Tab-separated table of N, CA and C in Angstrom:
chain	number	residue	atom	x	y	z
A	105	MET	N	13.356	10.021	-2.169
A	105	MET	CA	13.346	9.905	-3.598
A	105	MET	C	13.402	11.388	-4.359
A	106	LYS	N	14.354	11.333	-5.407
A	106	LYS	CA	14.247	12.712	-5.914
A	106	LYS	C	12.873	13.012	-6.651
A	107	GLY	N	12.397	14.077	-6.418
A	107	GLY	CA	11.143	14.572	-6.973
A	107	GLY	C	11.099	14.444	-8.496
A	108	ASP	N	12.204	14.909	-9.120
A	108	ASP	CA	12.189	14.742	-10.501
A	108	ASP	C	12.072	13.371	-11.148
A	109	LEU	N	12.662	12.292	-10.292
A	109	LEU	CA	12.521	10.987	-10.731
A	109	LEU	C	11.089	10.561	-10.990
A	110	ILE	N	10.349	10.739	-9.649
A	110	ILE	CA	9.002	10.213	-9.444
A	110	ILE	C	8.075	10.906	-10.824
A	111	GLU	N	8.410	12.114	-11.078
A	111	GLU	CA	7.856	12.835	-12.099
A	111	GLU	C	7.851	12.296	-13.610
A	112	GLU	N	8.970	11.471	-13.706
A	112	GLU	CA	9.014	10.564	-14.974
A	112	GLU	C	8.057	9.336	-15.012
A	113	PHE	N	7.485	9.088	-13.955
A	113	PHE	CA	6.534	8.210	-13.859
A	113	PHE	C	5.105	8.393	-13.382
A	114	VAL	N	4.847	9.476	-12.869
A	114	VAL	CA	3.667	9.968	-12.128
A	114	VAL	C	3.483	11.341	-12.726
A	115	ASP	N	2.100	11.524	-13.120
A	115	ASP	CA	1.892	13.099	-13.670
A	115	ASP	C	1.728	13.862	-12.449
A	116	LYS	N	1.888	15.114	-12.863
A	116	LYS	CA	1.928	16.172	-11.712
A	116	LYS	C	0.446	16.216	-11.010
A	117	LYS	N	-0.561	16.107	-11.804
A	117	LYS	CA	-1.983	16.034	-11.145
A	117	LYS	C	-2.123	15.036	-10.144
A	118	SER	N	-1.431	13.885	-10.308
A	118	SER	CA	-1.467	12.786	-9.318
A	118	SER	C	-0.574	13.008	-8.250
A	119	LEU	N	0.579	13.609	-8.513
A	119	LEU	CA	1.540	13.986	-7.404
A	119	LEU	C	0.882	14.966	-6.317
A	120	GLN	N	0.335	15.892	-7.045
A	120	GLN	CA	-0.465	16.945	-6.328
A	120	GLN	C	-1.459	16.381	-5.475
A	121	ALA	N	-2.426	15.456	-6.151
A	121	ALA	CA	-3.407	14.853	-5.442
A	121	ALA	C	-3.029	14.070	-4.266
A	122	LEU	N	-1.938	13.414	-4.215
A	122	LEU	CA	-1.641	12.637	-2.878
A	122	LEU	C	-1.074	13.670	-1.789
A	123	THR	N	-0.522	14.921	-2.464
A	123	THR	CA	-0.258	15.875	-1.195
A	123	THR	C	-1.372	16.434	-0.748
A	124	VAL	N	-2.455	16.789	-1.469
A	124	VAL	CA	-3.688	17.198	-0.965
A	124	VAL	C	-4.485	16.232	-0.264
A	125	PHE	N	-4.464	15.041	-0.613
A	125	PHE	CA	-4.946	14.005	0.139
A	125	PHE	C	-4.533	13.755	1.519
A	126	THR	N	-3.193	13.839	1.653
A	126	THR	CA	-2.498	13.533	3.042
A	126	THR	C	-2.912	14.940	3.890
A	127	ASP	N	-2.975	16.173	3.343
A	127	ASP	CA	-3.128	17.454	3.907
A	127	ASP	C	-4.591	17.748	4.344
A	128	THR	N	-5.639	17.319	3.401
A	128	THR	CA	-6.861	17.703	3.971
A	128	THR	C	-7.748	17.056	4.894
A	129	ALA	N	-8.674	17.543	5.527
A	129	ALA	CA	-9.753	16.945	6.355
A	129	ALA	C	-10.987	16.957	5.641
A	130	ASP	N	-11.325	17.529	4.458
A	130	ASP	CA	-12.453	17.535	3.829
A	130	ASP	C	-12.811	16.269	3.366
A	131	GLU	N	-13.953	15.625	3.746
A	131	GLU	CA	-14.189	14.068	3.264
A	131	GLU	C	-14.277	14.158	1.762
A	132	ALA	N	-15.108	15.166	1.141
A	132	ALA	CA	-15.246	15.128	-0.229
A	132	ALA	C	-14.112	15.113	-1.102
A	133	GLU	N	-13.128	16.085	-0.468
A	133	GLU	CA	-11.693	16.336	-1.182
A	133	GLU	C	-10.822	15.114	-0.914
A	134	ILE	N	-10.954	14.450	0.230
A	134	ILE	CA	-10.383	13.175	0.282
A	134	ILE	C	-10.619	12.287	-0.968
A	135	THR	N	-11.834	11.886	-1.041
A	135	THR	CA	-12.308	10.953	-1.932
A	135	THR	C	-11.931	11.425	-3.298
A	136	THR	N	-11.939	12.690	-3.671
A	136	THR	CA	-11.733	13.256	-5.205
A	136	THR	C	-10.157	12.894	-5.164
A	137	GLN	N	-9.422	13.272	-4.409
A	137	GLN	CA	-7.892	13.311	-4.439
A	137	GLN	C	-7.516	11.719	-4.574
A	138	ALA	N	-8.199	10.845	-3.667
A	138	ALA	CA	-7.779	9.473	-3.678
A	138	ALA	C	-8.287	8.642	-5.108
A	139	LEU	N	-9.220	9.150	-5.722
A	139	LEU	CA	-9.520	8.723	-7.006
A	139	LEU	C	-8.599	9.363	-8.084
A	140	GLN	N	-7.884	10.396	-7.921
A	140	GLN	CA	-7.050	10.957	-8.864
A	140	GLN	C	-5.780	10.175	-8.706
A	141	VAL	N	-5.406	9.789	-7.490
A	141	VAL	CA	-4.192	8.974	-7.133
A	141	VAL	C	-4.547	7.384	-7.815
A	142	ALA	N	-5.710	6.970	-7.595
A	142	ALA	CA	-6.040	5.585	-8.072
A	142	ALA	C	-5.826	5.425	-9.496
A	143	THR	N	-5.847	6.489	-10.369
A	143	THR	CA	-5.469	6.457	-11.822
A	143	THR	C	-4.070	5.800	-11.981
A	144	ILE	N	-3.295	6.160	-11.104
A	144	ILE	CA	-1.851	5.639	-11.329
A	144	ILE	C	-1.682	4.319	-11.010
A	145	PHE	N	-2.634	3.653	-10.307
A	145	PHE	CA	-2.576	2.153	-10.250
A	145	PHE	C	-3.588	1.405	-10.927
A	146	ASN	N	-4.165	2.038	-11.984
A	146	ASN	CA	-5.173	1.750	-13.027
A	146	ASN	C	-6.239	1.116	-12.099
A	147	ALA	N	-6.741	1.817	-11.206
A	147	ALA	CA	-7.747	1.234	-10.290
A	147	ALA	C	-9.024	1.961	-10.201
A	148	LEU	N	-9.219	2.826	-11.263
A	148	LEU	CA	-10.324	3.874	-10.898
A	148	LEU	C	-11.629	3.265	-11.004
A	149	PRO	N	-12.094	2.357	-12.014
A	149	PRO	CA	-13.429	1.805	-11.692
A	149	PRO	C	-13.584	1.233	-10.433
A	150	THR	N	-12.593	0.392	-10.009
A	150	THR	CA	-13.052	-0.440	-8.809
A	150	THR	C	-12.905	0.576	-7.548
A	151	PHE	N	-11.851	1.481	-7.634
A	151	PHE	CA	-11.822	2.187	-6.430
A	151	PHE	C	-12.901	3.000	-6.239
A	152	LYS	N	-13.510	3.685	-7.412
A	152	LYS	CA	-14.731	4.379	-7.359
A	152	LYS	C	-15.875	3.708	-6.565
A	153	GLU	N	-16.052	2.518	-6.883
A	153	GLU	CA	-17.016	1.651	-5.934
A	153	GLU	C	-16.759	1.525	-4.573
A	154	ILE	N	-15.333	1.329	-4.300
A	154	ILE	CA	-14.936	1.342	-2.953
A	154	ILE	C	-15.069	2.522	-2.179
A	155	THR	N	-14.886	3.764	-2.755
A	155	THR	CA	-14.949	5.044	-2.199
A	155	THR	C	-16.478	5.290	-2.040
A	156	ALA	N	-17.408	4.566	-2.868
A	156	ALA	CA	-18.848	4.863	-2.748
A	156	ALA	C	-19.391	3.765	-1.698
A	157	ASP	N	-18.468	3.144	-0.916
A	157	ASP	CA	-18.788	2.344	-0.017
A	157	ASP	C	-19.430	1.072	-0.451
A	158	ASN	N	-19.131	0.454	-1.583
A	158	ASN	CA	-19.538	-0.858	-2.037
A	158	ASN	C	-18.997	-1.912	-1.217
A	159	VAL	N	-19.869	-2.562	-0.400
A	159	VAL	CA	-19.246	-3.545	0.840
A	159	VAL	C	-18.807	-4.772	-0.071
A	160	ALA	N	-19.340	-5.259	-1.264
A	160	ALA	CA	-18.997	-6.343	-1.850
A	160	ALA	C	-17.657	-6.068	-2.531
A	161	THR	N	-17.435	-4.970	-3.109
A	161	THR	CA	-16.040	-4.721	-3.802
A	161	THR	C	-15.105	-4.764	-2.697
A	162	GLU	N	-15.335	-3.952	-1.614
A	162	GLU	CA	-14.312	-3.802	-0.572
A	162	GLU	C	-13.954	-5.376	-0.082
A	163	THR	N	-14.977	-6.102	-0.046
A	163	THR	CA	-14.765	-7.491	0.596
A	163	THR	C	-13.910	-8.284	-0.296
A	164	LYS	N	-14.064	-8.081	-1.546
A	164	LYS	CA	-13.366	-8.802	-2.598
A	164	LYS	C	-12.004	-8.316	-2.816
A	165	LEU	N	-11.721	-7.134	-2.444
A	165	LEU	CA	-10.471	-6.519	-2.461
A	165	LEU	C	-9.753	-7.092	-1.301
A	166	VAL	N	-10.225	-6.929	-0.044
A	166	VAL	CA	-9.572	-7.607	1.159
A	166	VAL	C	-9.321	-9.212	0.930
A	167	SER	N	-9.981	-9.939	0.406
A	167	SER	CA	-9.872	-11.174	0.062
A	167	SER	C	-8.731	-11.182	-0.937
A	168	SER	N	-8.772	-10.677	-1.986
A	168	SER	CA	-7.754	-10.831	-3.026
A	168	SER	C	-6.362	-10.353	-2.526
A	169	PHE	N	-6.182	-9.281	-1.753
A	169	PHE	CA	-5.073	-8.927	-1.008
A	169	PHE	C	-4.483	-9.933	-0.198
A	170	HIS	N	-5.411	-10.458	0.661
A	170	HIS	CA	-5.003	-11.562	1.637
A	170	HIS	C	-4.514	-12.780	0.834
A	171	LYS	N	-5.146	-13.297	0.023
A	171	LYS	CA	-4.666	-14.545	-0.893
A	171	LYS	C	-3.442	-14.117	-1.547
A	172	ASN	N	-3.388	-12.940	-2.143
A	172	ASN	CA	-2.194	-12.798	-2.961
A	172	ASN	C	-0.994	-12.472	-2.252
A	173	LEU	N	-1.172	-11.953	-1.199
A	173	LEU	CA	0.137	-11.763	-0.068
A	173	LEU	C	0.456	-13.047	0.554
A	174	VAL	N	-0.501	-13.961	1.013
A	174	VAL	CA	-0.193	-15.185	1.310
A	174	VAL	C	0.632	-16.009	0.368
A	175	LEU	N	0.162	-15.924	-0.768
A	175	LEU	CA	1.108	-16.655	-2.019
A	175	LEU	C	2.492	-16.056	-2.136
A	176	LEU	N	2.495	-14.797	-2.050
A	176	LEU	CA	3.819	-13.850	-2.281
A	176	LEU	C	4.699	-14.273	-1.117
A	177	ILE	N	4.246	-14.234	-0.042
A	177	ILE	CA	5.084	-14.640	1.206
A	177	ILE	C	5.598	-16.020	1.175
A	178	GLN	N	4.582	-17.052	0.784
A	178	GLN	CA	5.055	-18.494	0.983
A	178	GLN	C	5.809	-18.694	-0.172
A	179	LYS	N	5.790	-18.042	-1.259
A	179	LYS	CA	6.604	-18.364	-2.437
A	179	LYS	C	7.874	-17.676	-2.365
A	180	THR	N	8.135	-16.671	-1.480
A	180	THR	CA	9.308	-15.881	-1.397
A	180	THR	C	10.282	-16.668	-0.623
A	181	TRP	N	11.569	-16.999	-1.441
A	181	TRP	CA	12.757	-17.695	-0.754
A	181	TRP	C	13.420	-16.680	0.077
A	182	VAL	N	13.599	-17.262	1.498
A	182	VAL	CA	14.243	-16.287	2.263
A	182	VAL	C	15.431	-17.135	3.123
A	183	GLU	N	16.484	-16.395	3.665
A	183	GLU	CA	17.415	-17.011	4.567
A	183	GLU	C	16.689	-17.645	5.732
A	184	LYS	N	17.319	-18.702	6.114
A	184	LYS	CA	16.681	-19.366	7.349
A	184	LYS	C	16.494	-18.400	8.595
A	185	SER	N	17.337	-17.389	8.518
A	185	SER	CA	17.035	-16.356	9.730
A	185	SER	C	15.913	-15.669	9.534
A	186	ASP	N	15.174	-15.585	8.353
A	186	ASP	CA	14.114	-14.767	8.179
A	186	ASP	C	12.791	-15.676	8.078
A	187	GLU	N	12.948	-16.880	8.281
A	187	GLU	CA	11.741	-17.904	8.402
A	187	GLU	C	10.743	-17.411	9.303
A	188	GLU	N	11.345	-17.032	10.502
A	188	GLU	CA	10.407	-16.640	11.748
A	188	GLU	C	9.584	-15.371	11.227
A	189	LEU	N	10.300	-14.419	10.525
A	189	LEU	CA	9.471	-13.200	10.025
A	189	LEU	C	8.340	-13.515	9.186
A	190	LYS	N	8.754	-14.549	8.332
A	190	LYS	CA	7.522	-14.953	7.279
A	190	LYS	C	6.423	-15.516	8.192
A	191	ALA	N	6.326	-16.111	9.141
A	191	ALA	CA	5.470	-16.803	9.900
A	191	ALA	C	4.868	-15.537	10.756
A	192	GLN	N	5.602	-14.741	11.248
A	192	GLN	CA	4.918	-13.511	11.853
A	192	GLN	C	4.069	-12.473	10.953
A	193	VAL	N	4.545	-12.346	9.811
A	193	VAL	CA	3.805	-11.612	8.609
A	193	VAL	C	2.577	-12.116	8.347
A	194	LEU	N	2.594	-13.568	8.144
A	194	LEU	CA	1.433	-14.254	7.897
A	194	LEU	C	0.422	-14.250	8.865
A	195	TYR	N	0.747	-14.259	10.358
A	195	TYR	CA	-0.140	-13.934	11.295
A	195	TYR	C	-0.722	-12.639	11.600
A	196	HIS	N	0.174	-11.602	11.358
A	196	HIS	CA	-0.301	-10.247	11.311
A	196	HIS	C	-1.157	-9.841	10.177
A	197	LEU	N	-0.902	-10.549	8.908
A	197	LEU	CA	-1.864	-10.250	7.838
A	197	LEU	C	-3.170	-10.944	8.213
A	198	ASP	N	-3.172	-11.815	8.745
A	198	ASP	CA	-4.579	-12.461	9.127
A	198	ASP	C	-5.333	-11.519	10.155
A	199	GLU	N	-4.565	-10.981	11.296
A	199	GLU	CA	-5.035	-10.024	12.264
A	199	GLU	C	-5.516	-8.603	11.373
A	200	PHE	N	-4.804	-8.207	10.365
A	200	PHE	CA	-4.929	-6.940	9.725
A	200	PHE	C	-6.339	-7.168	8.947
A	201	CYS	N	-6.468	-8.272	8.222
A	201	CYS	CA	-7.739	-8.490	7.505
A	201	CYS	C	-8.698	-8.586	8.405
A	202	ALA	N	-8.690	-9.215	9.644
A	202	ALA	CA	-9.886	-9.181	10.504
A	202	ALA	C	-10.199	-7.906	10.881
A	203	LEU	N	-9.259	-6.981	11.165
A	203	LEU	CA	-9.592	-5.537	11.480
A	203	LEU	C	-10.414	-4.813	10.255
A	204	LEU	N	-9.991	-5.098	9.233
A	204	LEU	CA	-10.495	-4.551	8.043
A	204	LEU	C	-12.097	-5.101	7.871
A	205	ASN	N	-12.276	-6.324	7.944
A	205	ASN	CA	-13.574	-7.008	7.865
A	205	ASN	C	-14.450	-6.320	9.118
A	206	SER	N	-13.745	-6.008	10.189
A	206	SER	CA	-14.699	-5.469	11.229
A	206	SER	C	-14.773	-3.881	11.163
A	207	HIS	N	-14.329	-3.515	9.868
A	207	HIS	CA	-14.366	-1.826	9.617
A	207	HIS	C	-13.605	-1.156	10.828
A	208	LYS	N	-12.327	-1.781	11.348
A	208	LYS	CA	-11.590	-1.023	12.285
A	208	LYS	C	-10.368	-0.284	11.624
A	209	TYR	N	-10.640	0.459	10.726
A	209	TYR	CA	-9.567	1.137	9.911
A	209	TYR	C	-8.561	1.848	10.672
A	210	THR	N	-8.929	2.594	11.505
A	210	THR	CA	-7.888	3.443	12.128
A	210	THR	C	-7.083	2.638	12.906
A	211	GLN	N	-7.480	1.443	13.456
A	211	GLN	CA	-6.624	0.460	14.236
A	211	GLN	C	-5.617	-0.371	13.081
A	212	ALA	N	-6.325	-0.433	11.783
A	212	ALA	CA	-5.486	-1.284	10.993
A	212	ALA	C	-4.479	-0.464	10.237
A	213	TYR	N	-4.577	1.042	10.329
A	213	TYR	CA	-3.720	1.857	9.437
A	213	TYR	C	-2.190	1.479	9.773
A	214	GLU	N	-1.810	1.554	10.961
A	214	GLU	CA	-0.364	1.265	11.420
A	214	GLU	C	0.025	-0.067	10.949
A	215	SER	N	-0.879	-1.189	11.074
A	215	SER	CA	-0.514	-2.631	10.777
A	215	SER	C	-0.158	-2.792	9.333
A	216	PHE	N	-1.075	-1.958	8.514
A	216	PHE	CA	-0.585	-1.891	6.973
A	216	PHE	C	0.717	-1.668	6.717
A	217	PHE	N	1.312	-0.601	7.134
A	217	PHE	CA	2.711	-0.236	6.908
A	217	PHE	C	3.642	-1.405	7.408
A	218	SER	N	3.423	-1.896	8.615
A	218	SER	CA	4.297	-2.929	9.176
A	218	SER	C	4.248	-4.084	8.171
A	219	ILE	N	2.998	-4.640	7.824
A	219	ILE	CA	3.086	-5.768	6.856
A	219	ILE	C	3.784	-5.288	5.492
A	220	VAL	N	3.360	-4.306	4.965
A	220	VAL	CA	4.112	-3.911	3.738
A	220	VAL	C	5.563	-3.831	3.843
A	221	ASP	N	6.086	-3.225	4.679
A	221	ASP	CA	7.543	-3.127	5.037
A	221	ASP	C	8.135	-4.637	5.146
A	222	ASP	N	7.393	-5.410	6.039
A	222	ASP	CA	7.913	-6.933	6.173
A	222	ASP	C	8.060	-7.494	4.829
A	223	VAL	N	6.819	-7.637	4.075
A	223	VAL	CA	6.824	-8.317	2.845
A	223	VAL	C	7.959	-7.744	1.779
A	224	ILE	N	7.942	-6.526	1.922
A	224	ILE	CA	8.910	-5.963	0.675
A	224	ILE	C	10.373	-6.426	1.401
A	225	TYR	N	10.624	-6.381	2.624
A	225	TYR	CA	11.859	-6.689	3.153
A	225	TYR	C	12.086	-8.307	2.839
A	226	LEU	N	11.052	-9.062	2.917
A	226	LEU	CA	11.230	-10.517	2.569
A	226	LEU	C	11.383	-10.719	1.110
A	227	MET	N	10.918	-9.707	0.169
A	227	MET	CA	11.161	-9.892	-1.223
A	227	MET	C	12.417	-9.288	-1.616
A	228	PHE	N	13.110	-8.228	-1.216
A	228	PHE	CA	14.244	-7.788	-1.582
A	228	PHE	C	15.274	-7.746	-0.634
A	229	GLY	N	15.147	-8.021	0.668
A	229	GLY	CA	16.189	-8.172	1.513
A	229	GLY	C	16.610	-6.752	2.291
A	230	ILE	N	17.842	-6.812	2.632
A	230	ILE	CA	18.386	-5.647	3.300
A	230	ILE	C	18.413	-4.237	2.457
A	231	GLN	N	18.485	-4.585	1.214
A	231	GLN	CA	18.579	-3.328	0.243
A	231	GLN	C	17.331	-2.408	0.516
A	232	THR	N	16.081	-3.017	1.117
A	232	THR	CA	15.096	-2.087	1.318
A	232	THR	C	15.221	-1.017	2.386
A	233	LYS	N	16.395	-1.320	3.087
A	233	LYS	CA	16.641	-0.357	4.130
A	233	LYS	C	17.631	0.767	3.588
A	234	ALA	N	18.120	0.688	2.503
A	234	ALA	CA	18.955	1.458	1.741
A	234	ALA	C	18.187	2.974	1.354
A	235	LYS	N	18.822	4.103	1.355
A	235	LYS	CA	18.179	5.251	1.061
A	235	LYS	C	17.783	5.178	-0.500
A	236	GLU	N	18.602	4.466	-1.244
A	236	GLU	CA	18.303	4.489	-2.513
A	236	GLU	C	17.254	3.556	-3.168
A	237	PHE	N	16.602	2.790	-2.277
A	237	PHE	CA	15.830	1.769	-2.591
A	237	PHE	C	14.569	2.239	-3.341
A	238	SER	N	14.155	3.336	-3.015
A	238	SER	CA	12.920	3.971	-3.972
A	238	SER	C	13.152	4.198	-5.321
A	239	GLU	N	14.395	4.636	-5.519
A	239	GLU	CA	14.933	4.967	-6.889
A	239	GLU	C	15.118	3.439	-7.665
A	240	TYR	N	15.731	2.465	-6.806
A	240	TYR	CA	15.783	1.275	-7.433
A	240	TYR	C	14.557	0.626	-7.832
A	241	ALA	N	13.682	0.851	-6.860
A	241	ALA	CA	12.369	0.244	-7.279
A	241	ALA	C	11.734	0.592	-8.433
A	242	LEU	N	11.776	1.915	-8.613
A	242	LEU	CA	11.294	2.914	-9.878
A	242	LEU	C	11.906	2.114	-11.096
A	243	ARG	N	13.179	1.790	-10.992
A	243	ARG	CA	13.969	1.470	-12.209
A	243	ARG	C	13.772	0.058	-12.549
A	244	ILE	N	13.602	-0.860	-11.612
A	244	ILE	CA	13.408	-2.335	-11.962
A	244	ILE	C	11.907	-2.644	-12.381
A	245	ASP	N	10.962	-1.905	-11.733
A	245	ASP	CA	9.568	-2.086	-12.146
A	245	ASP	C	8.867	-0.872	-11.629
A	246	PRO	N	8.743	0.023	-12.594
A	246	PRO	CA	8.140	1.282	-12.466
A	246	PRO	C	6.595	1.207	-11.694
A	247	GLU	N	5.852	0.157	-12.016
A	247	GLU	CA	4.667	-0.005	-11.287
A	247	GLU	C	4.977	-0.171	-9.747
A	248	PHE	N	5.677	-1.052	-9.446
A	248	PHE	CA	6.087	-1.254	-8.000
A	248	PHE	C	6.734	-0.003	-7.472
A	249	GLY	N	7.589	0.556	-8.185
A	249	GLY	CA	8.182	1.826	-7.625
A	249	GLY	C	7.130	2.810	-7.373
A	250	ILE	N	6.164	3.028	-8.079
A	250	ILE	CA	5.122	3.902	-7.879
A	250	ILE	C	4.392	3.491	-6.575
A	251	PHE	N	4.024	2.271	-6.477
A	251	PHE	CA	3.436	1.837	-5.120
A	251	PHE	C	4.237	2.157	-4.046
A	252	TRP	N	5.591	1.945	-3.920
A	252	TRP	CA	6.360	2.307	-2.935
A	252	TRP	C	6.551	3.872	-2.701
A	253	TRP	N	6.455	4.518	-3.560
A	253	TRP	CA	6.583	5.885	-3.477
A	253	TRP	C	5.144	6.306	-2.783
A	254	TYR	N	4.029	5.685	-3.298
A	254	TYR	CA	2.777	6.018	-2.528
A	254	TYR	C	2.904	5.633	-1.007
A	255	VAL	N	3.248	4.505	-0.767
A	255	VAL	CA	3.223	3.892	0.717
A	255	VAL	C	4.312	4.850	1.584
A	256	LYS	N	5.542	5.425	0.991
A	256	LYS	CA	6.429	6.124	1.634
A	256	LYS	C	5.843	7.429	1.780
A	257	SER	N	5.035	7.990	0.805
A	257	SER	CA	4.410	9.376	1.053
A	257	SER	C	3.261	9.360	2.022
A	258	LEU	N	2.864	8.374	2.706
A	258	LEU	CA	1.815	8.433	3.603
A	258	LEU	C	2.382	8.514	4.894
A	259	PRO	N	1.903	9.417	5.928
A	259	PRO	CA	2.423	9.531	7.258
A	259	PRO	C	2.322	8.424	7.974
A	260	ARG	N	3.432	7.555	8.557
A	260	ARG	CA	3.041	6.442	9.329
A	260	ARG	C	2.261	6.541	10.604
A	261	ASP	N	2.299	7.705	11.240
A	261	ASP	CA	1.673	8.061	12.434
A	261	ASP	C	0.449	8.860	12.476
A	262	ALA	N	-0.301	8.923	11.525
A	262	ALA	CA	-1.318	9.766	11.202
A	262	ALA	C	-2.488	9.212	11.993
A	263	THR	N	-3.295	10.171	12.688
A	263	THR	CA	-4.423	9.917	13.303
A	263	THR	C	-5.652	10.479	12.525
A	264	TRP	N	-6.011	9.992	11.494
A	264	TRP	CA	-6.885	10.352	10.540
A	264	TRP	C	-8.177	9.814	10.876
A	265	PRO	N	-9.106	10.485	10.309
A	265	PRO	CA	-10.679	9.894	10.537
A	265	PRO	C	-10.776	8.555	9.927
A	266	THR	N	-11.773	7.808	10.123
A	266	THR	CA	-11.964	6.436	9.833
A	266	THR	C	-11.948	6.364	8.209
A	267	GLN	N	-12.717	7.210	7.742
A	267	GLN	CA	-12.824	7.187	6.152
A	267	GLN	C	-11.495	7.531	5.382
A	268	LYS	N	-10.759	8.410	5.938
A	268	LYS	CA	-9.484	8.765	5.416
A	268	LYS	C	-8.408	7.693	5.491
A	269	SER	N	-8.474	7.044	6.553
A	269	SER	CA	-7.561	5.853	7.023
A	269	SER	C	-7.966	4.705	6.067
A	270	ARG	N	-9.195	4.442	5.810
A	270	ARG	CA	-9.706	3.343	5.044
A	270	ARG	C	-9.311	3.637	3.617
A	271	ILE	N	-9.574	4.865	3.092
A	271	ILE	CA	-9.247	4.870	1.717
A	271	ILE	C	-7.686	4.764	1.625
A	272	ALA	N	-7.013	5.179	2.477
A	272	ALA	CA	-5.465	5.164	2.328
A	272	ALA	C	-4.954	3.915	2.316
A	273	ILE	N	-5.472	3.049	3.058
A	273	ILE	CA	-5.224	1.509	3.205
A	273	ILE	C	-5.569	0.846	1.760
A	274	LEU	N	-6.970	1.035	1.569
A	274	LEU	CA	-7.501	0.261	0.622
A	274	LEU	C	-6.827	0.617	-0.809
A	275	LEU	N	-6.329	1.824	-0.921
A	275	LEU	CA	-5.786	2.135	-2.234
A	275	LEU	C	-4.280	1.524	-2.415
A	276	GLY	N	-3.607	1.344	-1.158
A	276	GLY	CA	-2.259	0.675	-1.126
A	276	GLY	C	-2.631	-0.755	-1.315
A	277	MET	N	-3.677	-1.342	-0.777
A	277	MET	CA	-3.832	-2.798	-0.908
A	277	MET	C	-4.392	-3.055	-2.303
A	278	TYR	N	-4.861	-2.353	-3.015
A	278	TYR	CA	-5.312	-2.517	-4.490
A	278	TYR	C	-3.972	-2.882	-5.282
A	279	PHE	N	-2.962	-2.315	-5.132
A	279	PHE	CA	-1.808	-2.583	-5.886
A	279	PHE	C	-1.309	-3.910	-5.651
A	280	LEU	N	-1.179	-4.375	-4.278
A	280	LEU	CA	-0.709	-5.470	-3.886
A	280	LEU	C	-1.673	-6.820	-4.044
A	281	ALA	N	-2.877	-6.407	-4.083
A	281	ALA	CA	-4.047	-7.593	-4.512
A	281	ALA	C	-3.792	-7.984	-5.995
A	282	ASN	N	-3.219	-6.994	-6.674
A	282	ASN	CA	-3.143	-7.419	-8.168
A	282	ASN	C	-1.810	-7.368	-8.706
A	283	PHE	N	-0.748	-7.497	-7.617
A	283	PHE	CA	0.669	-7.473	-8.022
A	283	PHE	C	0.918	-8.961	-8.579
């Protein structure tokens, strides 16, 4: 995505915060930067509780994410050839949420991207594979486009500490739980 286009939707402080978040190993800095990024999703009060390890808030987020994604997947009309993918995504979603409920965040990290990619593919079809999809997403729905920018900005193969993986996943989940 062209850097200047995302700057029309996300302030420089939040753009920098995501860069620092992905690069730092300092746990306090991870939390500080994640809270700054949370502002672009209007998630600050809730996400502050999550970063403070509020188990009830995290459990509620995982439940909302699961319910909303199940609804989204079930209500999305797809070609007959994609029906099997819908079933697979629902299965993987259940496994993913079980990992989160067991606090296995580093194991869940990679699954998060697979689920998000598949759900977005079910919603938008083959155009998600196009290089221009990020710009398209920003233009049709800026909030969704910002979420997509966030997901695409995270390294897919990161081997982060548990807390950093947890925060990265839960922040992305927040948007989808409320989409």
